[in-house]
Short mmCIF file of C-alpha atoms in Angstrom, two decimals:
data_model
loop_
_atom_site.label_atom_id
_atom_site.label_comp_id
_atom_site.label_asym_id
_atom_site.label_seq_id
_atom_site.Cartn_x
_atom_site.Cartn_y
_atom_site.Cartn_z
CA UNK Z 1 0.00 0.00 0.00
CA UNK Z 2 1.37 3.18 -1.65
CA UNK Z 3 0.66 5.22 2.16
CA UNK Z 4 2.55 3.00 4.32
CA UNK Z 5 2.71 4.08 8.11
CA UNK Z 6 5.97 6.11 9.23
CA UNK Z 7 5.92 4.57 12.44
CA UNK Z 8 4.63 1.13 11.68
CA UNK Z 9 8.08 0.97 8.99
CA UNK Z 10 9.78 2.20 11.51
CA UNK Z 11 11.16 5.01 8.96
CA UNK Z 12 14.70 6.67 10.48
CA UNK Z 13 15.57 10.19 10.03
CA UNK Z 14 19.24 10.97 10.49
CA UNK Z 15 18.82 14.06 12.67
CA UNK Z 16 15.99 15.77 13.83
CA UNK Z 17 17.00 19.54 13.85
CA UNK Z 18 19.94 19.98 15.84
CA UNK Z 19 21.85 23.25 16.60
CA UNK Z 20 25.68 23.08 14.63
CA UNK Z 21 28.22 25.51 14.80
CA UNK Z 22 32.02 25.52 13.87
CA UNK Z 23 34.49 27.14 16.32
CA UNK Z 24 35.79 30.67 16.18
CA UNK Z 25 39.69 30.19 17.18
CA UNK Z 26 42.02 32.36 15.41
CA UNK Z 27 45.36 30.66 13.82
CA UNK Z 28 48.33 32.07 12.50
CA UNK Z 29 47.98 31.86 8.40
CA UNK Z 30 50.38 32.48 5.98
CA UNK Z 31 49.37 35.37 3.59
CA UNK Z 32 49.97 33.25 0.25
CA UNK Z 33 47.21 30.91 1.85
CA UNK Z 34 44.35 30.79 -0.66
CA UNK Z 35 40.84 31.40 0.38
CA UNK Z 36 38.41 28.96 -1.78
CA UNK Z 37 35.13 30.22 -3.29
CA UNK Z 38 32.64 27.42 -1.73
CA UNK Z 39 30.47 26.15 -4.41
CA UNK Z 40 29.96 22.32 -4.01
CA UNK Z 41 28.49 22.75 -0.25
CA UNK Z 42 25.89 24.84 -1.98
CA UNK Z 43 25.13 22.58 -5.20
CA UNK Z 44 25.08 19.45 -2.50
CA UNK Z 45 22.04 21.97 -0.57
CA UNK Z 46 20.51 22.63 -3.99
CA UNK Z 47 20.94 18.89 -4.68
CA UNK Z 48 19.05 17.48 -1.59
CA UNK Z 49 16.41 20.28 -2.06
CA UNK Z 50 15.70 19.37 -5.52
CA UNK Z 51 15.31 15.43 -4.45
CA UNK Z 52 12.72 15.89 -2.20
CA UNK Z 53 10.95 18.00 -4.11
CA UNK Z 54 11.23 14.77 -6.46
CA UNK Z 55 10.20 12.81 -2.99
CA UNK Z 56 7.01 14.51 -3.06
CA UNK Z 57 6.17 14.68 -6.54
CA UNK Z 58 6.28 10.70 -7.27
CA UNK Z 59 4.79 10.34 -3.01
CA UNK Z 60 1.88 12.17 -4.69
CA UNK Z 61 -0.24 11.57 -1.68
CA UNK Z 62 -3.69 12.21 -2.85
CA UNK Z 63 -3.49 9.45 -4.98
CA UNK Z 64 -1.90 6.93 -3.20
CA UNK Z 65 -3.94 7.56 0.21
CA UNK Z 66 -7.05 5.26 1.16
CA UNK Z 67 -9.50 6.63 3.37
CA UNK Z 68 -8.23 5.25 6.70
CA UNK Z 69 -5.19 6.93 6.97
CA UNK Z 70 -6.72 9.97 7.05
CA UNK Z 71 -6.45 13.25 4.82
CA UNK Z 72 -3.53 14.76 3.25
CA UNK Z 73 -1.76 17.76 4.70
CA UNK Z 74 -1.84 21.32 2.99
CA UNK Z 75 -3.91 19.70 0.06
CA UNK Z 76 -3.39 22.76 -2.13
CA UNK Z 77 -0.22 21.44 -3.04
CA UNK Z 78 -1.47 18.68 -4.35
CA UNK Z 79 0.50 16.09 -5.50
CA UNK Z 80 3.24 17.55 -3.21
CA UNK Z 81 1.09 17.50 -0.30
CA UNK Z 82 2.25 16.10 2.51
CA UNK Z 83 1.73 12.51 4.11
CA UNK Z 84 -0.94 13.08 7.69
CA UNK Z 85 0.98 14.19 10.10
CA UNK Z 86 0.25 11.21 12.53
CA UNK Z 87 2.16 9.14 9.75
CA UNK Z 88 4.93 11.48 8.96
CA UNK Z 89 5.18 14.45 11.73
CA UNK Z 90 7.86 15.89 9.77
CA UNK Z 91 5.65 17.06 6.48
CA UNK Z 92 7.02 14.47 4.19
CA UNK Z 93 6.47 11.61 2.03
CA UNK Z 94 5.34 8.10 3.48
CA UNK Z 95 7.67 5.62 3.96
CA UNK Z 96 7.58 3.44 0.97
CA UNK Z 97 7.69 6.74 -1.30
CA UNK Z 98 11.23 6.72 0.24
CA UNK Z 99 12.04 3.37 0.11
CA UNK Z 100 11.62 2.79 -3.37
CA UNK Z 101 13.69 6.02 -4.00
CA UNK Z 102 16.53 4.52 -2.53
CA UNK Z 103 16.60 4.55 1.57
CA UNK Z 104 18.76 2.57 3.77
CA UNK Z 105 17.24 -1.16 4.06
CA UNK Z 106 19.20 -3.63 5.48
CA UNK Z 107 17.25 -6.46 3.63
CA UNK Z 108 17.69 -4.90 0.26
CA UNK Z 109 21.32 -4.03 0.86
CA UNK Z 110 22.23 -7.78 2.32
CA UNK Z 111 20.11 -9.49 0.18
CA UNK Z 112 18.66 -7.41 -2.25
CA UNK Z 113 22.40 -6.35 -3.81
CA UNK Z 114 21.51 -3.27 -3.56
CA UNK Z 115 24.90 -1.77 -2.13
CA UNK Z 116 23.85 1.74 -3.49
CA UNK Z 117 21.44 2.22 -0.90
CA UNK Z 118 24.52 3.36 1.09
CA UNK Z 119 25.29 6.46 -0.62
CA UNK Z 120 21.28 7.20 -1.82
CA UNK Z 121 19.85 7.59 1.48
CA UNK Z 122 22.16 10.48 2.32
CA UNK Z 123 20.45 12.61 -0.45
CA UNK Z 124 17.10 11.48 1.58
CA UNK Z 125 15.13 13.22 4.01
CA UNK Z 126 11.74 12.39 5.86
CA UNK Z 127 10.05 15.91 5.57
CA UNK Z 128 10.49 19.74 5.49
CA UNK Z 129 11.41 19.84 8.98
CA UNK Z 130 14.21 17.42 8.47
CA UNK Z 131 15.24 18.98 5.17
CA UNK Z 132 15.77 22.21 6.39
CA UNK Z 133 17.07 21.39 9.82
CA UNK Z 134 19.48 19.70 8.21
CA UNK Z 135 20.85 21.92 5.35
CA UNK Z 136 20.69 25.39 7.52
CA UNK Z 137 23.86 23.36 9.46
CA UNK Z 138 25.26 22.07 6.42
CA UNK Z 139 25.70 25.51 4.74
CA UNK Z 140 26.93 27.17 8.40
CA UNK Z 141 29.37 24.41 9.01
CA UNK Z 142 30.40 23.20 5.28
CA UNK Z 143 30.57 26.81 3.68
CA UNK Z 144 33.27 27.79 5.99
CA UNK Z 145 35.60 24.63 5.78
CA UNK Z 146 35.11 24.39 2.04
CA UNK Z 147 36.55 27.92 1.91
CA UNK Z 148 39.48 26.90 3.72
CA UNK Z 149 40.35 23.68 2.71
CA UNK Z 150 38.65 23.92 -0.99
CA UNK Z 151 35.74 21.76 -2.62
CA UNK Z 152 38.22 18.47 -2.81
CA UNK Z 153 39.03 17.43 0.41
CA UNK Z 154 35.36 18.86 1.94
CA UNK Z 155 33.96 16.92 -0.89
CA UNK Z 156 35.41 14.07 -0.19
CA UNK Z 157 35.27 14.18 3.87
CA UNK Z 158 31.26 14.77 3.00
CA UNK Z 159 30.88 12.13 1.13
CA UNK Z 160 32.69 8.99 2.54
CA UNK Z 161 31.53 10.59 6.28
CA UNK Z 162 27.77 9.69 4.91
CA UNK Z 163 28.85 5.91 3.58
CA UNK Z 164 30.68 5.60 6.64
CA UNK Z 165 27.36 6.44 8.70
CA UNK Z 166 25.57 3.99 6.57
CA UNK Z 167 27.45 1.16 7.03
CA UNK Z 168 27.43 1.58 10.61
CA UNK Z 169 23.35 2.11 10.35
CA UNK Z 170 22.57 -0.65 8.72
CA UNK Z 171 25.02 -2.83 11.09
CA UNK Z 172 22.18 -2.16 13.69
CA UNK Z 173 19.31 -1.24 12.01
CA UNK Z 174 17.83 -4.34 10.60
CA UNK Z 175 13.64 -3.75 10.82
CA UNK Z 176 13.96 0.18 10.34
CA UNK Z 177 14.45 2.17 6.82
CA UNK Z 178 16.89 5.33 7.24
CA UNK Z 179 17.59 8.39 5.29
CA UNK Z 180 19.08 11.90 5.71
CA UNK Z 181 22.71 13.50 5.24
CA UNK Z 182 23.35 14.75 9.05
CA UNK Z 183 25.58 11.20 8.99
CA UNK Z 184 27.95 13.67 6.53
CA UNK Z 185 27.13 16.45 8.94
CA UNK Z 186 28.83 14.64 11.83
CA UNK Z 187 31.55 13.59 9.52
CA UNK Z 188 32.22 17.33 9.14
CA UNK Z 189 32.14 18.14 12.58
CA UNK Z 190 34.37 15.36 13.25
CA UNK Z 191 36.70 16.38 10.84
CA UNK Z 192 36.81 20.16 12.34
CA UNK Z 193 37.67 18.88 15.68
CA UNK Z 194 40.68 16.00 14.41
CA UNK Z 195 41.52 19.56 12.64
CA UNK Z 196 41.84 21.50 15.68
CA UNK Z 197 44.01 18.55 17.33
CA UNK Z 198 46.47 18.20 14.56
CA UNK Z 199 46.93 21.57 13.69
CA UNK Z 200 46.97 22.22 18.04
CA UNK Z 201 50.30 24.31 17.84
CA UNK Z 202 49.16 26.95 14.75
CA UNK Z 203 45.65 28.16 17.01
CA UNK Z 204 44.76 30.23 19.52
CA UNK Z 205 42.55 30.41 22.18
CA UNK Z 206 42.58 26.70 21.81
CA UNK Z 207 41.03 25.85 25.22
CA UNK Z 208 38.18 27.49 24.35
CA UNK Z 209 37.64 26.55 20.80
CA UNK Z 210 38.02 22.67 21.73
CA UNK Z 211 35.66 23.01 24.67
CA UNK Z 212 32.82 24.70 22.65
CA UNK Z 213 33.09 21.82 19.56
CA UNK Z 214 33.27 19.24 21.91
CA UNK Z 215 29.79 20.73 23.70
CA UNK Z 216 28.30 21.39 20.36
CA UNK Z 217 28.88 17.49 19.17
CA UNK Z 218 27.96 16.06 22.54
CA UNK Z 219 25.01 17.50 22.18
CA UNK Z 220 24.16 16.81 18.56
CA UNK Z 221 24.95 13.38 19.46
CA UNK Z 222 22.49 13.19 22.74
CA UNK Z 223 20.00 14.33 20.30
CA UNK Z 224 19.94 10.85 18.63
CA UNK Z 225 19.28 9.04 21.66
CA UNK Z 226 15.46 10.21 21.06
CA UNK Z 227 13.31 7.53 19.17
CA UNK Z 228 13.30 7.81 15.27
CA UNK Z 229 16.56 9.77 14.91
CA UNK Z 230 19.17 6.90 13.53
CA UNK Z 231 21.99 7.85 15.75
CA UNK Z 232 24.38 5.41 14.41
CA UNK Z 233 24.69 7.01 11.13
CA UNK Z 234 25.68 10.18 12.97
CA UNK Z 235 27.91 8.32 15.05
CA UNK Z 236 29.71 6.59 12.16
CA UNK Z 237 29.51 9.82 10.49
CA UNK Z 238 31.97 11.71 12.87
CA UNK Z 239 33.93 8.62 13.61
CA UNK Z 240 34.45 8.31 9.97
CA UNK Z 241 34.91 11.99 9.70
CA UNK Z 242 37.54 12.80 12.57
CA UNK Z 243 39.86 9.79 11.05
CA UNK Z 244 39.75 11.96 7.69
CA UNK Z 245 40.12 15.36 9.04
CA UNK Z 246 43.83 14.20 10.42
CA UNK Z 247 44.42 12.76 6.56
CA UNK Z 248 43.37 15.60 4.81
CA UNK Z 249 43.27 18.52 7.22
CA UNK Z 250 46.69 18.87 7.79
CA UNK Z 251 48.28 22.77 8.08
CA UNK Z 252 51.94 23.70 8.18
CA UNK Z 253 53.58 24.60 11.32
CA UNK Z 254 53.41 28.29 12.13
CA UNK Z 255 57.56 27.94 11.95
CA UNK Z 256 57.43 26.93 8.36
CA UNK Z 257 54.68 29.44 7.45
CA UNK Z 258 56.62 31.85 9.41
CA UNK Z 259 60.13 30.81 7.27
CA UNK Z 260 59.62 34.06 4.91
CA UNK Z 261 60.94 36.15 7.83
CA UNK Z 262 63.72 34.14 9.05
CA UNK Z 263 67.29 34.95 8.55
CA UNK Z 264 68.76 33.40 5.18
CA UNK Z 265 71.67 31.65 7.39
CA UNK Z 266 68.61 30.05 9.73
CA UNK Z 267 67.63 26.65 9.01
CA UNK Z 268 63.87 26.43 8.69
CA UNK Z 269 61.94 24.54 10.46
CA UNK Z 270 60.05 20.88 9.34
CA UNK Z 271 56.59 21.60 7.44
CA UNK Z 272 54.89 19.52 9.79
CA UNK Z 273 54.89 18.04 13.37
CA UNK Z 274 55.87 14.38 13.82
CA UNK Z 275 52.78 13.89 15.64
CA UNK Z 276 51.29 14.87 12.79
CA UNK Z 277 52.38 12.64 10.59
CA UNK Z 278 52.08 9.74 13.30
CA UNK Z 279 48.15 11.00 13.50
CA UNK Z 280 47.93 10.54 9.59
CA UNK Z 281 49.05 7.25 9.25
CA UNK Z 282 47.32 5.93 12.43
CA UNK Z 283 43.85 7.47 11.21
CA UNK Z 284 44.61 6.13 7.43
CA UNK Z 285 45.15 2.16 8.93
CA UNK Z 286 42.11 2.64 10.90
CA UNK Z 287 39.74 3.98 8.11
CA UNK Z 288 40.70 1.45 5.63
CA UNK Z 289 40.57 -1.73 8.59
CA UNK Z 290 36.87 0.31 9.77
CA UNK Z 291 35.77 0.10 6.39
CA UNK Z 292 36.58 -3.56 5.48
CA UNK Z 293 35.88 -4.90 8.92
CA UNK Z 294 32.44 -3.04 8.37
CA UNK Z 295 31.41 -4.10 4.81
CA UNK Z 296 33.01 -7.76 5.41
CA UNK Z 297 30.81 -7.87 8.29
CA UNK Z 298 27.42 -6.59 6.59
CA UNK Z 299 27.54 -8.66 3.25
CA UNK Z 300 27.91 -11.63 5.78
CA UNK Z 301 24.90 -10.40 7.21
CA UNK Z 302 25.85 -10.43 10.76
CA UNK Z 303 23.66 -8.75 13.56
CA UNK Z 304 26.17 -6.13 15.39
CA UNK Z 305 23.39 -6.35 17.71
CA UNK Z 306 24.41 -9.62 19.09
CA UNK Z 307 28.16 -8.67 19.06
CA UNK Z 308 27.28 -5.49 21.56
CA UNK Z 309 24.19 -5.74 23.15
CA UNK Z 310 24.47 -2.54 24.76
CA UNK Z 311 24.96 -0.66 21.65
CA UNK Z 312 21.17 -0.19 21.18
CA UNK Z 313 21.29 2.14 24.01
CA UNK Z 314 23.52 4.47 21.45
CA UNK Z 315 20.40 4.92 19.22
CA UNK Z 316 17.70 5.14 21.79
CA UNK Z 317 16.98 5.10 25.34
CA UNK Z 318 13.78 4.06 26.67
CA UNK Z 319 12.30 6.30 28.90
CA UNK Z 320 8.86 6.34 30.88
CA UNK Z 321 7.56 9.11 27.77
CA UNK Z 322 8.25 6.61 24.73
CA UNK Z 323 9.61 3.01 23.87
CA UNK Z 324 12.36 2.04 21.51
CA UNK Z 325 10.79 -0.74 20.17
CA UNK Z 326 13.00 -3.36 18.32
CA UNK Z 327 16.47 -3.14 17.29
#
């Protein structure tokens, strides 16, 4: 049936609306330093906009509604009127509207061979509220990196951060669907603070700057702990995310940027810190042994569930105002 219950899917959102914001520490830069014009972080925002408004055109709710499950909301729109809001709260499509257009399923990724449900569900997003909760802190966190670091390496740290959230999703999530990009929204906030750590010696004010991104992702993450947000996708998100941001995010050392001003008979100093380099190789053997371990483990179709019972609490945490439900 075309108007399949939210609830009674069990459809995930990846992030609910949460508050994001990206550090304001001062570092010493070297003048030559170029300053990037950000342009994919606002095609990826006109991207996921223009998908759902595909969502809701092929949802096309009156149609595909029966009489039980109620009326369609704001019914001007039509065809892109929204699911009832005791199926989908967040003024969206219904759940098998999304599931056809690609969401996370475990059963269609295991068995289906349909491994590019892993990267589809990031461009995915359960309603308006979800939409927009989630590209307002994609555009205040993502504009600002990808002018620093350029459209590559944000790109990239985007993009893996979001398959990296999937494949931890669907480790747990077996009876759920899941969809949203705040899994690549964690990935950039953990590559901003594996950024502040290896490039500790060029900042200032660090004390501050680390305390308020630590605050900002520990609450972001106690966020998913409510029922329906998948917080394993944002978790595998940052995890993925921090382990790039000390591959990619590297700076020089304030004494090599600092080398135009030195005496000619001074030696200058090393580019980079050997910590740094220790960091990158470190995070680069634990990315690619995450990775394999992960997808080894989910083509197998093994239960992470029963490898970490505990885990569940991660995602949700039953409380005396709602229940988790399964898995």
């Amino acid at each position: 049936m075309a108007g399949e219950d939210l609830e009674s899917r069990g459809a995930k959102n990846r992030g609910n609306g949460y508050p994001s914001s990206y550090y304001s520490s001062s570092y010493y830069q070297d003048t030559s330093e170029k300053q990037w014009t950000s342009w994919l972080i606002p095609a990826f925002v006109v991207a996921n906009v223009v998908m759902f408004i595909l969502t809701m055109y092929f949802n096309n709710c009156p149609k595909n509604i029966t009489s039980s499950q109620g009326h369609c909301v704001a019914g001007g729109l039509r065809r892109f009127s929204f699911q009832p809001l005791r199926e989908n709260p967040l003024f969206g499509p219904s759940s098998s509207t999304l599931e056809k257009l690609g969401a996370l399923d475990w059963n269609k990724v295991v068995h289906g061979h349909q491994g590019w449900r892993l990267i589809s569900c990031i461009w995915l997003h359960a309603g308006v509220i979800h939409l927009l909760a989630n590209m307002f802190s994609l555009l205040f966190i993502g504009i600002r990196l990808e002018q620093q670091f350029g459209f590559v390496r944000i790109g990239v740290i985007y993009l893996v951060s979001g398959f990296g959230g999937s494949v931890l999703s669907c480790l747990f999530i077996r009876s759920n669907i899941s969809v949203g990009a705040s899994g690549a929204l964690f990935g950039l906030l953990g590559a901003m603070l594996s950024e502040l750590i290896s490039n500790w010696t060029i900042y200032s004010n660090k004390a501050a700057a680390l305390l308020t991104l630590v605050i900002i992702i520990a609450i972001n993450l106690a966020v998913g702990i409510l029922p329906h947000v998948d917080n394993f996708a944002h978790i595998g998100g940052f995890l993925t995310g921090f382990l790039l941001g000390f591959v990619l995010l590297l700076r020089p050392q304030f004494g090599w940027v600092d080398r135009h001003n030195l005496p000619a008979n001074v030696p200058s100093k090393s580019k980079h810190k050997t910590y740094q380099y220790v960091l990158w190789v470190v995070s680069l053997v634990l990315l690619v042994v995450g990775f394999t371990v992960g997808l080894v483990m989910l083509f197998q179709g093994v239960n992470a569930y029963q490898r970490c019972h505990w885990c569940r609490y991660l995602s949700c945490v039953p409380t005396s105002r709602w229940n988790c439900g399964s898995n």
